[in-house]
Structures are given as C-alpha cells and as structure tokens.
mmCIF file of C-alpha atoms in Angstrom:
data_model
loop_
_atom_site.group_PDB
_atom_site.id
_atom_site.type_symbol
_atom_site.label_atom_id
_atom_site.label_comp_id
_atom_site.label_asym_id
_atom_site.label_seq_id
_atom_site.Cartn_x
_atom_site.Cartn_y
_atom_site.Cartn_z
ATOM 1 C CA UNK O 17 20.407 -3.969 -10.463
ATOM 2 C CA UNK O 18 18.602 -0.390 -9.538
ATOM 3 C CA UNK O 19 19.065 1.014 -6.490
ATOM 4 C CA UNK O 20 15.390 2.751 -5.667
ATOM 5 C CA UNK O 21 15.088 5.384 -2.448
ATOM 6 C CA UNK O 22 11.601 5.965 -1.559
ATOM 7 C CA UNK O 23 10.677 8.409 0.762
ATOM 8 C CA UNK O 24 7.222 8.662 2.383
ATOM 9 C CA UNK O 25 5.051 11.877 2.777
ATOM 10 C CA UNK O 26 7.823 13.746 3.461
ATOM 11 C CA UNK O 27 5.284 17.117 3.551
ATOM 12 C CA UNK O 28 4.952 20.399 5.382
ATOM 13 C CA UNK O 29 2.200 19.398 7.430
ATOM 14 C CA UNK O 30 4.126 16.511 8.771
ATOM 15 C CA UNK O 31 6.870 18.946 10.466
ATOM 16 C CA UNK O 32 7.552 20.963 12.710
ATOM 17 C CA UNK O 33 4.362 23.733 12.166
ATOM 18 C CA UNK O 34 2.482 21.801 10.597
ATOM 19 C CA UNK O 35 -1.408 20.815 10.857
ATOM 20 C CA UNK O 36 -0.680 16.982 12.286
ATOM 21 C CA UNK O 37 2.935 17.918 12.988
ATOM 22 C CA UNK O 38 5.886 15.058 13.771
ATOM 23 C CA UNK O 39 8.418 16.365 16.715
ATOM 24 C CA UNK O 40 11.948 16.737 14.406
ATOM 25 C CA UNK O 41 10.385 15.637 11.298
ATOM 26 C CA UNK O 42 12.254 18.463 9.364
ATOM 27 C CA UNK O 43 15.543 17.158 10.730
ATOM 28 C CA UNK O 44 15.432 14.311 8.248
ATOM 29 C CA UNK O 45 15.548 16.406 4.909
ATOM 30 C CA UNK O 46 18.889 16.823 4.312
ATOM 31 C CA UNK O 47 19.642 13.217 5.293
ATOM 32 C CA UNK O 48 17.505 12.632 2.840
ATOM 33 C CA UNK O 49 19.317 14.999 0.237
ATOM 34 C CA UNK O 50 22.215 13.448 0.783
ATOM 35 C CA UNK O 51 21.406 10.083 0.389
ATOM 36 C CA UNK O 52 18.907 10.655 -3.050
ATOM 37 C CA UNK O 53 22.872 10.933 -4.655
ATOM 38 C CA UNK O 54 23.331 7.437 -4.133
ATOM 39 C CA UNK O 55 20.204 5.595 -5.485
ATOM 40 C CA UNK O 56 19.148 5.288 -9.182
ATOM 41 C CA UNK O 57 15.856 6.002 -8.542
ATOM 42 C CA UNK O 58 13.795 8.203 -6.090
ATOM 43 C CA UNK O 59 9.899 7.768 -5.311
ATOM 44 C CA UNK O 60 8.400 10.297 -2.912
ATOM 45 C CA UNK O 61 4.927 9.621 -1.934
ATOM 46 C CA UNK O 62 2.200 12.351 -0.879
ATOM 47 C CA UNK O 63 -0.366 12.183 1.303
ATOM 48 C CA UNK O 64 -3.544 13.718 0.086
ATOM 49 C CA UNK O 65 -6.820 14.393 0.937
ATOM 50 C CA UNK O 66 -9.760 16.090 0.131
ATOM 51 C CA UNK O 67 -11.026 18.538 2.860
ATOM 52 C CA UNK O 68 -13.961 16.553 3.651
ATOM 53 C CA UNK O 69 -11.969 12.979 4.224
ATOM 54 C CA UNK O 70 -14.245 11.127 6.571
ATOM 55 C CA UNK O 71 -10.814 10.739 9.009
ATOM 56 C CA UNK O 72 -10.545 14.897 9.802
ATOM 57 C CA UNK O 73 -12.270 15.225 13.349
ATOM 58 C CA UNK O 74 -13.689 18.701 11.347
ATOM 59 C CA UNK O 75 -16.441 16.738 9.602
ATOM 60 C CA UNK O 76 -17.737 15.024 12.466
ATOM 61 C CA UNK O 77 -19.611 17.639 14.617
ATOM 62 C CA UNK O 78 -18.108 17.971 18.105
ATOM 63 C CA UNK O 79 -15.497 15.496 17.714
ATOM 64 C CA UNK O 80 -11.721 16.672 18.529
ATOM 65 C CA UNK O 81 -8.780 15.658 16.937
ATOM 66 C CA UNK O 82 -7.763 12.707 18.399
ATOM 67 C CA UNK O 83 -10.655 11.154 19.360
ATOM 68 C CA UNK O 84 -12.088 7.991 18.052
ATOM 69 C CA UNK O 85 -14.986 7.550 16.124
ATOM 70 C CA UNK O 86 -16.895 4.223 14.619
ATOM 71 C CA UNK O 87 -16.822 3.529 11.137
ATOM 72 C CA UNK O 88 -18.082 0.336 9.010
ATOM 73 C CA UNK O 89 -14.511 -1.070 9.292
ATOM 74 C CA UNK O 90 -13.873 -0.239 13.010
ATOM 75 C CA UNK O 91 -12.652 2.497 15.138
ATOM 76 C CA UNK O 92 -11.070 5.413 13.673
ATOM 77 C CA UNK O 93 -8.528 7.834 15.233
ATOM 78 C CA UNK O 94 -10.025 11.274 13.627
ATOM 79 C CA UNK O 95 -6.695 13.563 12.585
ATOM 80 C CA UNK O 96 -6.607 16.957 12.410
ATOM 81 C CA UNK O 97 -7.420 18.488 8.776
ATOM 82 C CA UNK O 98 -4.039 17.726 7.531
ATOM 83 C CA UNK O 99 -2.374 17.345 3.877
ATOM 84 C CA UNK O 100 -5.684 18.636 2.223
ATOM 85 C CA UNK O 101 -5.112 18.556 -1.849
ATOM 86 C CA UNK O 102 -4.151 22.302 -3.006
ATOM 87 C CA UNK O 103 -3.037 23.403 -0.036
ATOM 88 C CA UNK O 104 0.603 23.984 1.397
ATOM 89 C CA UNK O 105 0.458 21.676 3.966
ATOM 90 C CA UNK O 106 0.212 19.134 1.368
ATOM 91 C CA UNK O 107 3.449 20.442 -0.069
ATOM 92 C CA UNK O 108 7.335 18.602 0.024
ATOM 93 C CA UNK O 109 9.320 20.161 2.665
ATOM 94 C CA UNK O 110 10.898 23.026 1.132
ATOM 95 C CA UNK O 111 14.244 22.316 1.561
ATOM 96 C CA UNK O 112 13.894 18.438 0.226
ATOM 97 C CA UNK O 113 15.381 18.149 -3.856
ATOM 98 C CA UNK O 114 12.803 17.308 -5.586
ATOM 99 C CA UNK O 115 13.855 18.774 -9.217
#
C-alpha cells in the first residue's frame, strides 16, 4: 500500500512576513523535509487567488482586514490580499523540497 504525505499551502504568505502571516509557520519546513523521505507520494496544495477574490477586505471599500462582511452564503471574515496568483506570496516556502 502507498504511503501519501500531503502538505497544505505551505506558502510564503503564510509565514513569518508574509501578507496573512501564521506565528512559526516557517518552523515546520524542515519537519516537513524530513519526513517527504518516508512517504511514496507527496501532494502539496496552493492557495490561490485572483487579486480581486471577493474575501480580500481590499475590494470592499472601507472594510479592514478582519472584519466581517455579508455575503449570499453568510458572514465572511475579509483576509488581507494574500496568496494572489503570480505573485511571491503565493510561492512554496523557499526552503521546502519541492524538486
């Protein structure tokens, strides 16, 4: 049976730096390293957006990051601009392996 690691959004924006930044979040990379060794297979997601995703306080005039907002499905917690596509916020962590 395959062993499969998957590691989630493990991105620049997401550490230490970052646009929507996670206290320590760089501190898990070379865990991370280490243990990609011992699976078969390795999935690392992305988070991506486009810069005008309805969830970046930016594109609601006057609304901070943080803040809620109403949409058709409820409230909604609008983030700072974060992970936009093409940018290098969106990027893996430098130091993760991802050859």
């Amino acid at each position: 049976m395959a062993r499969t690691l998957i590691v989630v959004d493990m991105q620049v924006d997401f550490c230490p730096g970052g646009k929507l930044a996670v206290a320590g979040g760089d501190e898990i990379v070379e865990p991370i390293n280490r243990m990609m060794a011992d699976f078969d297979h390795v999935i690392l997601t992305q988070d991506w957006h486009p810069a005008n995703h309805s969830s970046f306080a930016d594109n609601h005039p006057g609304a901070m990051p943080f803040s809620l907002t109403q949409m058709p499905y409820g409230p909604q917690v609008l983030w700072p601009a974060h992970c936009v596509i093409g940018t290098p916020g969106a990027q893996f962590h430098p130091g993760l392996n991802v050859d």
